[in-house]
Every structure is written in structure tokens, then in C-alpha cells.
Amino acid sequence: SQTIHQWPATLVQPVGSPLSLECTVEGTSNPNLYWYRQAAGRGLQLLFYSVGIGQISSEVPQNLSASRPQDRQFILSSKKLLLSDSGFYLCAWGLLGGYNEQFFGPGTRLTVL
Amino acid sequence: QKEVEQNSGPLSVPEGAIASLNCTYSDRGSQSFFWYRQYSGKSPELIMSIYSNGDKEDGRFTAQLNKASQYVSLLIRDSQPSDSATYLCAVNRLAFGKGNQVVVIP
């Protein structure tokens, strides 16, 4: 069966500090991978998605970036965090060529102070 | 117009009643529709998917799709306190609604 991992689970960072969040998927190959952010009381905002190694599509221009160095690894980064980057970051995977279902990881709760 | 809209405010239902949630979408060519459940502080969990007009039942959940009217709904029968959560509607791969909170009152 497929499993998706995210770490860390919670993170408190000062403004201006760098960020690296990691997501890995087990039990499947060539998945579509997604990064979402959910601010308090708001809906899911798609940040990035990837259909393969090194292929990243950005949905929202901002100070975040994503990379996919391996087939089942997706990394979200920032060089300098802003207060507005606080939120619940969710990684998700879906089958390449599937019916577009997405399966979410446990999430990382980021607080920028 | 937003791609996926869930306009209802928080929904309170007594235990054992039916909870009804609605979602409208703007892209007439949409092919796949999903409902996710999200407990407070947790990540969304896929509970229903539907691809063709009509009803699809899975346990106490029924998804209803009407492509002509561009809406998809979710019915929760015999609501339980454990159904208290936010329900997210999603269309195709990347469009999510903001969600509707459901509170089941014992």
C-alpha cells in the first residue's frame, strides 16, 4: 500500500530564516506530487505540482520554491520566510494518468514569528 | 467566478439526521469530482469520488452529480458525532472549494 510522509510535523521559524520541508511517498512509482498551503480558516491553496523528476509547475508567484530530486521525493523551500508564510503545509500524491484523486500527507504546521 | 464554490456556512445537524452539502463548479468540461473530509488540525482524507451523472453510494455517504447544472452534492445519512469535520469539494485535479463545516449534535 502507498504511504506518504512529511516532516517535520510542526515548525516555528523566525522571519527571514530559510525553510525546507520534505515529502516522500512509498509504494508507488511516477506519482504526481503536490504542495498546498492552508492558512487558518481558509481553503487549500495549490503552491506547486510535479509530474516527474525535475518538472515543477508553480501556481502562485512568491518566495517559495519546490524541487523534485527523486521520483518519490518533493521538497518545499524558502530562502527567507515571511510572516504570511505561516500555515498548514500539505503534500499530496496522485496516480500519473489516474482519475485525479489525491492523497494527502499528515502536514507540517509552520509558524513564522 | 471561482472555480469551485461551497457557499453554505457551518451546518449543524442532530445525531441521526441527514447532512446535505452542495458544491458548484464553473468548468463545464470537468470530468472528476471528489469529496474530502478534514478533521480539525488534520490533513484532508478522500471519502468519495464520482465521475458520471447520478448517485454514488458508499456506506452512509452518497455523492450526487449533475453535470448539466454543474453541481455535486454529498449526503451523510445517520449522521454521527464522528462526522463532525470540514468537507472539501474538489473538481478535476487542482480545484478545491473552501469547505463546509459540519457539526453533529449528540
mmCIF file of N, CA and C in Angstrom, chain A residues 11 16 46 86-88 98-99 104-105 111:
data_model
loop_
_atom_site.group_PDB
_atom_site.id
_atom_site.type_symbol
_atom_site.label_atom_id
_atom_site.label_comp_id
_atom_site.label_asym_id
_atom_site.label_seq_id
_atom_site.Cartn_x
_atom_site.Cartn_y
_atom_site.Cartn_z
ATOM 1 N N LEU A 11 6.752 23.342 13.079
ATOM 2 C CA LEU A 11 7.967 24.125 12.914
ATOM 3 C C LEU A 11 7.673 25.572 13.289
ATOM 4 N N GLY A 16 12.580 35.761 8.017
ATOM 5 C CA GLY A 16 13.873 35.889 7.359
ATOM 6 C C GLY A 16 14.715 34.638 7.365
ATOM 7 N N LEU A 46 -3.068 25.744 -3.852
ATOM 8 C CA LEU A 46 -2.050 24.964 -4.539
ATOM 9 C C LEU A 46 -0.821 25.822 -4.762
ATOM 10 N N SER A 86 3.159 31.629 7.245
ATOM 11 C CA SER A 86 2.592 30.740 8.276
ATOM 12 C C SER A 86 1.387 29.990 7.725
ATOM 13 N N GLY A 87 1.254 28.735 8.126
ATOM 14 C CA GLY A 87 0.120 27.949 7.670
ATOM 15 C C GLY A 87 0.369 26.475 7.807
ATOM 16 N N PHE A 88 -0.570 25.721 7.296
ATOM 17 C CA PHE A 88 -0.506 24.268 7.329
ATOM 18 C C PHE A 88 -0.107 23.806 5.924
ATOM 19 N N GLY A 98 -4.087 8.964 -13.663
ATOM 20 C CA GLY A 98 -5.240 8.431 -12.959
ATOM 21 C C GLY A 98 -6.431 9.368 -13.032
ATOM 22 N N TYR A 99 -7.410 9.123 -12.180
ATOM 23 C CA TYR A 99 -8.625 9.920 -12.189
ATOM 24 C C TYR A 99 -8.522 11.166 -11.317
ATOM 25 N N PHE A 104 -3.347 12.844 0.783
ATOM 26 C CA PHE A 104 -2.565 13.830 1.489
ATOM 27 C C PHE A 104 -1.687 13.223 2.577
ATOM 28 N N GLY A 105 -0.542 13.849 2.777
ATOM 29 C CA GLY A 105 0.303 13.521 3.909
ATOM 30 C C GLY A 105 -0.232 14.161 5.172
ATOM 31 N N THR A 111 4.771 28.022 11.808
ATOM 32 C CA THR A 111 4.506 29.326 12.409
ATOM 33 C C THR A 111 5.745 30.186 12.215
#
